[in-house]
PDB file of C-alpha atoms in Angstrom:
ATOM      1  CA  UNK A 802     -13.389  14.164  -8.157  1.00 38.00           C
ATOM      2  CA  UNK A 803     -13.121  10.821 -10.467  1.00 38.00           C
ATOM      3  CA  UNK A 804      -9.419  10.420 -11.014  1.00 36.00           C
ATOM      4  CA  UNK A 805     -10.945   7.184 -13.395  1.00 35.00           C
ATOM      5  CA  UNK A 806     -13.040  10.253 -15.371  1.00 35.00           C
ATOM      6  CA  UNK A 807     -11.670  12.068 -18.378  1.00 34.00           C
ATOM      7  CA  UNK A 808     -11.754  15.491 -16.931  1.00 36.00           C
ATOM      8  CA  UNK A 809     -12.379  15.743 -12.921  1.00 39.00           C
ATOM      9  CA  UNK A 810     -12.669  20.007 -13.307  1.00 41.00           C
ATOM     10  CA  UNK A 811     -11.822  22.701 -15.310  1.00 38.00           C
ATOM     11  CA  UNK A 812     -11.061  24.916 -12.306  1.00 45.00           C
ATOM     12  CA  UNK A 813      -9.774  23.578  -8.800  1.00 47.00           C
ATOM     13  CA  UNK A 814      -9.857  25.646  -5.984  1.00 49.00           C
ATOM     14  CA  UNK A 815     -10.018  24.131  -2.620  1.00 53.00           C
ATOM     15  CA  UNK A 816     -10.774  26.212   0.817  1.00 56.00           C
ATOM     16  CA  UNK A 817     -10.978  24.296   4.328  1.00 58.00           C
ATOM     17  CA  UNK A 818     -10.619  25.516   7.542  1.00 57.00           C
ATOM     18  CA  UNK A 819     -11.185  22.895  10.310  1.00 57.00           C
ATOM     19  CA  UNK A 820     -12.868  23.418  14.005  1.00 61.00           C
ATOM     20  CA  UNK A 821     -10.889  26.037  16.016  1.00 68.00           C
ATOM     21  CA  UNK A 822      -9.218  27.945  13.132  1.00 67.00           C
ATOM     22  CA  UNK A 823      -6.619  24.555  12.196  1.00 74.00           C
ATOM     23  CA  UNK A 824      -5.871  24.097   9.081  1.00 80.00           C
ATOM     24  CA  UNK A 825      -7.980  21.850   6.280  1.00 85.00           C
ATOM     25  CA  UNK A 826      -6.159  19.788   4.140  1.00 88.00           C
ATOM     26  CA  UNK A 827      -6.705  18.698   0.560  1.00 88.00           C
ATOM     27  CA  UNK A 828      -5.481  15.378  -0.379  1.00 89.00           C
ATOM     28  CA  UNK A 829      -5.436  14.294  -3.857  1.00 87.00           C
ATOM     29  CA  UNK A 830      -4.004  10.507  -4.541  1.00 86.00           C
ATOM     30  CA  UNK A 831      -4.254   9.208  -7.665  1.00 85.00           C
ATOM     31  CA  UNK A 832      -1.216   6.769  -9.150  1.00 85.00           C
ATOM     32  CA  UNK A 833       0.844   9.647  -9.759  1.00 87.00           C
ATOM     33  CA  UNK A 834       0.816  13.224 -10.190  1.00 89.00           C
ATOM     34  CA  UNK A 835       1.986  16.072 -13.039  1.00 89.00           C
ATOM     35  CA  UNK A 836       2.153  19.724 -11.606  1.00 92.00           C
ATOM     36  CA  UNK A 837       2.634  22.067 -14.309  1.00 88.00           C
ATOM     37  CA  UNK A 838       3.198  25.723 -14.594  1.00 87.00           C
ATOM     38  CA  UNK A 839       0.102  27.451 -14.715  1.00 78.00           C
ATOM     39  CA  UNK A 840      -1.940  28.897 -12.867  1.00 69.00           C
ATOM     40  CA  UNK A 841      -5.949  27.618 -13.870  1.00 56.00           C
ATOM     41  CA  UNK A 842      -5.954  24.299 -11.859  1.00 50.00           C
ATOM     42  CA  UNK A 843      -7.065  22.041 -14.890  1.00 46.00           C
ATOM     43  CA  UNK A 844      -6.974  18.247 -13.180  1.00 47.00           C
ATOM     44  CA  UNK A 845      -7.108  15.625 -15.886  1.00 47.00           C
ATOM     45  CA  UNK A 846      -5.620  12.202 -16.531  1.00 45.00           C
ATOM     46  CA  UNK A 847      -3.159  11.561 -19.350  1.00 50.00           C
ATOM     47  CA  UNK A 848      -1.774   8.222 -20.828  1.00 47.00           C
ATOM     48  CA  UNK A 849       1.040   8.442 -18.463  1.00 51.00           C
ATOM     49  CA  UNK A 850      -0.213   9.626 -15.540  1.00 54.00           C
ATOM     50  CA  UNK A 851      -3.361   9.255 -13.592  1.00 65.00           C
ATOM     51  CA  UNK A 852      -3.440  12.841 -12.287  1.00 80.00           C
ATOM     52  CA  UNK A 853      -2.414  16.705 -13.683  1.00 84.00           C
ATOM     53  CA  UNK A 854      -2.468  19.686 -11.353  1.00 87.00           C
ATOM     54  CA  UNK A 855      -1.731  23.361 -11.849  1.00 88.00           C
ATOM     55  CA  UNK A 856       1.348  24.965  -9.603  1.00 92.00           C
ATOM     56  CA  UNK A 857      -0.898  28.041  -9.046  1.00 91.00           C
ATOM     57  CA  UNK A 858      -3.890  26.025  -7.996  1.00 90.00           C
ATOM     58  CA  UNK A 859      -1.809  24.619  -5.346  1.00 93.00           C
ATOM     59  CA  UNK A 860      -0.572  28.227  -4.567  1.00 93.00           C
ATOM     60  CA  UNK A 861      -3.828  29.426  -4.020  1.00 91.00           C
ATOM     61  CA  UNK A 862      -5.052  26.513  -1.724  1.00 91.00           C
ATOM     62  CA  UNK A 863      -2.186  26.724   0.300  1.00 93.00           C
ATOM     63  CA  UNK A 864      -2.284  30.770   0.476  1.00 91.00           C
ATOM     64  CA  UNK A 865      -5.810  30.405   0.859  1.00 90.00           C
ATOM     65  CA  UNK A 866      -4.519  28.650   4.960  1.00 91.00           C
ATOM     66  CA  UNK A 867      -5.175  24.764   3.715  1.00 92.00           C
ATOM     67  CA  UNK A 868      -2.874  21.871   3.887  1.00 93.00           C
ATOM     68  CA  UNK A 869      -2.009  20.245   0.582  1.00 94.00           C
ATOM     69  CA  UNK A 870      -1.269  16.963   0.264  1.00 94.00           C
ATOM     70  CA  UNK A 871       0.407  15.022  -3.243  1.00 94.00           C
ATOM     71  CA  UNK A 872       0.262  11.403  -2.437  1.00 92.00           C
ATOM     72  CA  UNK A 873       0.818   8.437  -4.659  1.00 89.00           C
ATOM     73  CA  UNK A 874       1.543   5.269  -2.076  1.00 85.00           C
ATOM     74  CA  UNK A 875      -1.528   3.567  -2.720  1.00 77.00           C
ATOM     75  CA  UNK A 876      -0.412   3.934  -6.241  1.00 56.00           C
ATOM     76  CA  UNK A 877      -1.870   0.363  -6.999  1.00 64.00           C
ATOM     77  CA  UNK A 878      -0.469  -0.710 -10.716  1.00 63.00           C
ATOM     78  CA  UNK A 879      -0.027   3.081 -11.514  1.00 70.00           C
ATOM     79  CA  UNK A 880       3.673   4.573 -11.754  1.00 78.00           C
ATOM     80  CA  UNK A 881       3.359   6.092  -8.031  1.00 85.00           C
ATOM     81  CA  UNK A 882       5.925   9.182  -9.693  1.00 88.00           C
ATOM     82  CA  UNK A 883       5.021  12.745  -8.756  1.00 92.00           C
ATOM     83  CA  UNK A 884       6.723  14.857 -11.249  1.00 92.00           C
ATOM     84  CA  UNK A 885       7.198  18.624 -10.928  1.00 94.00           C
ATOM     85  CA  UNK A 886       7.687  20.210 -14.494  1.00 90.00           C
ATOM     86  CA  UNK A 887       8.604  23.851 -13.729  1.00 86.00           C
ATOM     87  CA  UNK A 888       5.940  24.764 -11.865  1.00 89.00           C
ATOM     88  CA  UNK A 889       6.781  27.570  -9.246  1.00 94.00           C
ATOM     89  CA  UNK A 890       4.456  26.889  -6.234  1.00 96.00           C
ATOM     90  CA  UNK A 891       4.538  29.616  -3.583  1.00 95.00           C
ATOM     91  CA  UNK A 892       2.530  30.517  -0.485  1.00 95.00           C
ATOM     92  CA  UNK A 893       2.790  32.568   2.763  1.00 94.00           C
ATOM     93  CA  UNK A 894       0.474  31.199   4.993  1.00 93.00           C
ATOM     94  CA  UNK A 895       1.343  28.523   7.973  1.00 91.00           C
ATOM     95  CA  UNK A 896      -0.445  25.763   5.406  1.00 93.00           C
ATOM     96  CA  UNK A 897       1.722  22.652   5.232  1.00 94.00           C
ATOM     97  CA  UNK A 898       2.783  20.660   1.673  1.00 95.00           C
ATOM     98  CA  UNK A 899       3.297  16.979   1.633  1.00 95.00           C
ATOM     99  CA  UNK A 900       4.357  15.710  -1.193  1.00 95.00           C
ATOM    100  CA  UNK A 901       4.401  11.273   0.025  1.00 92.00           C
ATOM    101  CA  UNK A 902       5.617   9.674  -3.257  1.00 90.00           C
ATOM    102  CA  UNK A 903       4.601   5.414  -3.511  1.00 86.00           C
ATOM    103  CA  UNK A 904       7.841   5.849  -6.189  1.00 85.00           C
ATOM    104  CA  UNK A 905      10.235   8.915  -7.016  1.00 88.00           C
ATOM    105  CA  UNK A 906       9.786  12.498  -6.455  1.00 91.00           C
ATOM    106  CA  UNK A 907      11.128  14.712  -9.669  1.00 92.00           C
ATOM    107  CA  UNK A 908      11.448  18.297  -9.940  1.00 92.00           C
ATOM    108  CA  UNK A 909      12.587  19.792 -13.345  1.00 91.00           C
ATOM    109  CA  UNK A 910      14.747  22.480 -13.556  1.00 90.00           C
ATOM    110  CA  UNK A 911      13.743  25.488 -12.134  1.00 89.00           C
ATOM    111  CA  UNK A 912      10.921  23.813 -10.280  1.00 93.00           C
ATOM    112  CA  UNK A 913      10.594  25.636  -7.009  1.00 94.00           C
ATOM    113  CA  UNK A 914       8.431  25.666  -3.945  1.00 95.00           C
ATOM    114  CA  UNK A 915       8.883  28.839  -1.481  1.00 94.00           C
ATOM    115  CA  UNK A 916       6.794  29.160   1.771  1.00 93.00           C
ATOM    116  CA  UNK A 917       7.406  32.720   3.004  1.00 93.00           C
ATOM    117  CA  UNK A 918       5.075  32.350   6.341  1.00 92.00           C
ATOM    118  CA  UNK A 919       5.073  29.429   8.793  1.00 91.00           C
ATOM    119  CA  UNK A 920       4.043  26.671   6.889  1.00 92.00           C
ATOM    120  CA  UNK A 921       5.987  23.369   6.541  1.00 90.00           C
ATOM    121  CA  UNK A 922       7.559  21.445   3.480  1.00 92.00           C
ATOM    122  CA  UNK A 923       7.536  17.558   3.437  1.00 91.00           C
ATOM    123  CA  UNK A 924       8.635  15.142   0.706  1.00 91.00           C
ATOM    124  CA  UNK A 925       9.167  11.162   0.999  1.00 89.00           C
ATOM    125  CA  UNK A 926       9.730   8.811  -1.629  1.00 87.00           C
ATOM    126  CA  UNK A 927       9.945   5.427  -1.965  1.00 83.00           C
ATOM    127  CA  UNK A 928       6.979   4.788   0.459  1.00 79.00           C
ATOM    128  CA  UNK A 929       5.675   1.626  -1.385  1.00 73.00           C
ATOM    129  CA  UNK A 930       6.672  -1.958  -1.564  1.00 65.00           C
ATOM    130  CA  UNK A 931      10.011  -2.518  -3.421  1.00 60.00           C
ATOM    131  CA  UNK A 932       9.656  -3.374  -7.025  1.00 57.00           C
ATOM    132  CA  UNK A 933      11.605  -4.338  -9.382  1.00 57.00           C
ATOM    133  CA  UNK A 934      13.199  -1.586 -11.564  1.00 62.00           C
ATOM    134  CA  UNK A 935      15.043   1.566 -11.142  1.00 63.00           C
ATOM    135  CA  UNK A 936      13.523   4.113  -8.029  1.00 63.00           C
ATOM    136  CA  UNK A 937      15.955   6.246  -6.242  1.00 69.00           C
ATOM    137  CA  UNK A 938      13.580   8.968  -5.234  1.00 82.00           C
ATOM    138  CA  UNK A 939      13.903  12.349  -5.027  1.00 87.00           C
ATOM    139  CA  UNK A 940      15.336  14.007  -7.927  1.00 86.00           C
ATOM    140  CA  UNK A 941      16.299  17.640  -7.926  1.00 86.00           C
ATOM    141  CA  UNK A 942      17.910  19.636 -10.690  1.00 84.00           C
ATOM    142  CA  UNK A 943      18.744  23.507  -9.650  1.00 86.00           C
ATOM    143  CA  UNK A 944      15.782  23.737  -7.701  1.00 87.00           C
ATOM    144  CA  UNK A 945      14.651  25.863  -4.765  1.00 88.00           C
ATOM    145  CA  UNK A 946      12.875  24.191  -1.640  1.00 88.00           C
ATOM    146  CA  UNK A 947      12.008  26.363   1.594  1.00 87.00           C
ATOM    147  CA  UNK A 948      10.413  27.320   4.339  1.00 85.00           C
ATOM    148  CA  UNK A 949      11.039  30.528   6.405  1.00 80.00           C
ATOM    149  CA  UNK A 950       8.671  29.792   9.722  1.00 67.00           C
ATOM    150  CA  UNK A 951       8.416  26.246   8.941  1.00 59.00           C
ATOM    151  CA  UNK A 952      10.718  22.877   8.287  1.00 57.00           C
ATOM    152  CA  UNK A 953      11.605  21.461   5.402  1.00 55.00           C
ATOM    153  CA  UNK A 954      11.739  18.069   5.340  1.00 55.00           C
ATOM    154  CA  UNK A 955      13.376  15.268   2.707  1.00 53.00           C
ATOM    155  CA  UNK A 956      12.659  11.354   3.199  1.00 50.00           C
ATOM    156  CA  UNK A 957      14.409   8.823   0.682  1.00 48.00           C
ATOM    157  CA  UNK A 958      16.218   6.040   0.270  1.00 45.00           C
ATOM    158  CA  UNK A 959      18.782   8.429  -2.182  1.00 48.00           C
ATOM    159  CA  UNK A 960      18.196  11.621  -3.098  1.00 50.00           C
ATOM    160  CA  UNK A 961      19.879  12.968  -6.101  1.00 54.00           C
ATOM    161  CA  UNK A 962      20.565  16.939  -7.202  1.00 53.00           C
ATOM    162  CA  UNK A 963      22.302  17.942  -9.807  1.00 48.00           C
TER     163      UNK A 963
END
């Protein structure tokens, strides 16, 4: 996929299982990330970010027993954000999420990410070389994160819920 391109695919769905039965792992980086409800897995770039994801395409790759990773920290020029906009991502396999954030880390209200089998949760912010301006990382608002056979794991310099 060209994040550069107008429209990388009208449907993402992503299997990968490595040698020995492990895990794949699909890593999308562009500058920053938009998951949105939904369940199609539309990818295309807006003005404001580089990168747009459906919360049930993620669902499905990580059901489907590969890794997912969000990562913006060679963000480059971009905004480096990955914003969640209440997209309900859920999955029971032992697939991991890593959400690596070159900037901040938002969920919007009733955002929520559930892992009901063994798979782990990781987000980090602020991974990128300090710039000027406002970035305290990961922002929650009445949000659910967790894991039941996994961790769940929060990096920042200052997370904030409210």
């Amino acid at each position: 996929c060209d994040w550069s391109s107008d429209v990388c695919s009208s449907d993402l769905r992503a299997r990968g299982r490595a040698y020995n039965g492990k895990n794949g792992e699909l890593f999308l980086d562009p500058t920053s990330i938009y998951v949105y409800a939904g369940g199609s897995g539309v990818v295309s770039p807006n003005p404001f970010l580089s990168g747009m994801v459906a919360a049930g395409a993620i669902s499905d790759t990580l059901d489907g027993g590969t890794d997912v990773t969000l990562d913006t920290t060679g963000a480059g020029g971009g905004s480096g954000l990955i914003f969640f906009a209440s997209a309900a991502i859920s999955w029971t396999s032992t697939a991991a999420f890593i959400v690596n954030a070159n900037r901040n880390i938002w969920m919007e209200a009733g955002a929520s990410i559930i892992c009901s089998g063994a798979g782990n949760v990781t987000f980090e912010a602020n991974l990128g070389t300090p710039v000027s301006g406002s970035y305290h990382g990961i922002f929650l608002y009445n949000n659910t994160i967790s894991s039941a056979g996994g961790r769940s794991e929060e990096h920042t310099s200052e997370l904030q819920s409210h």
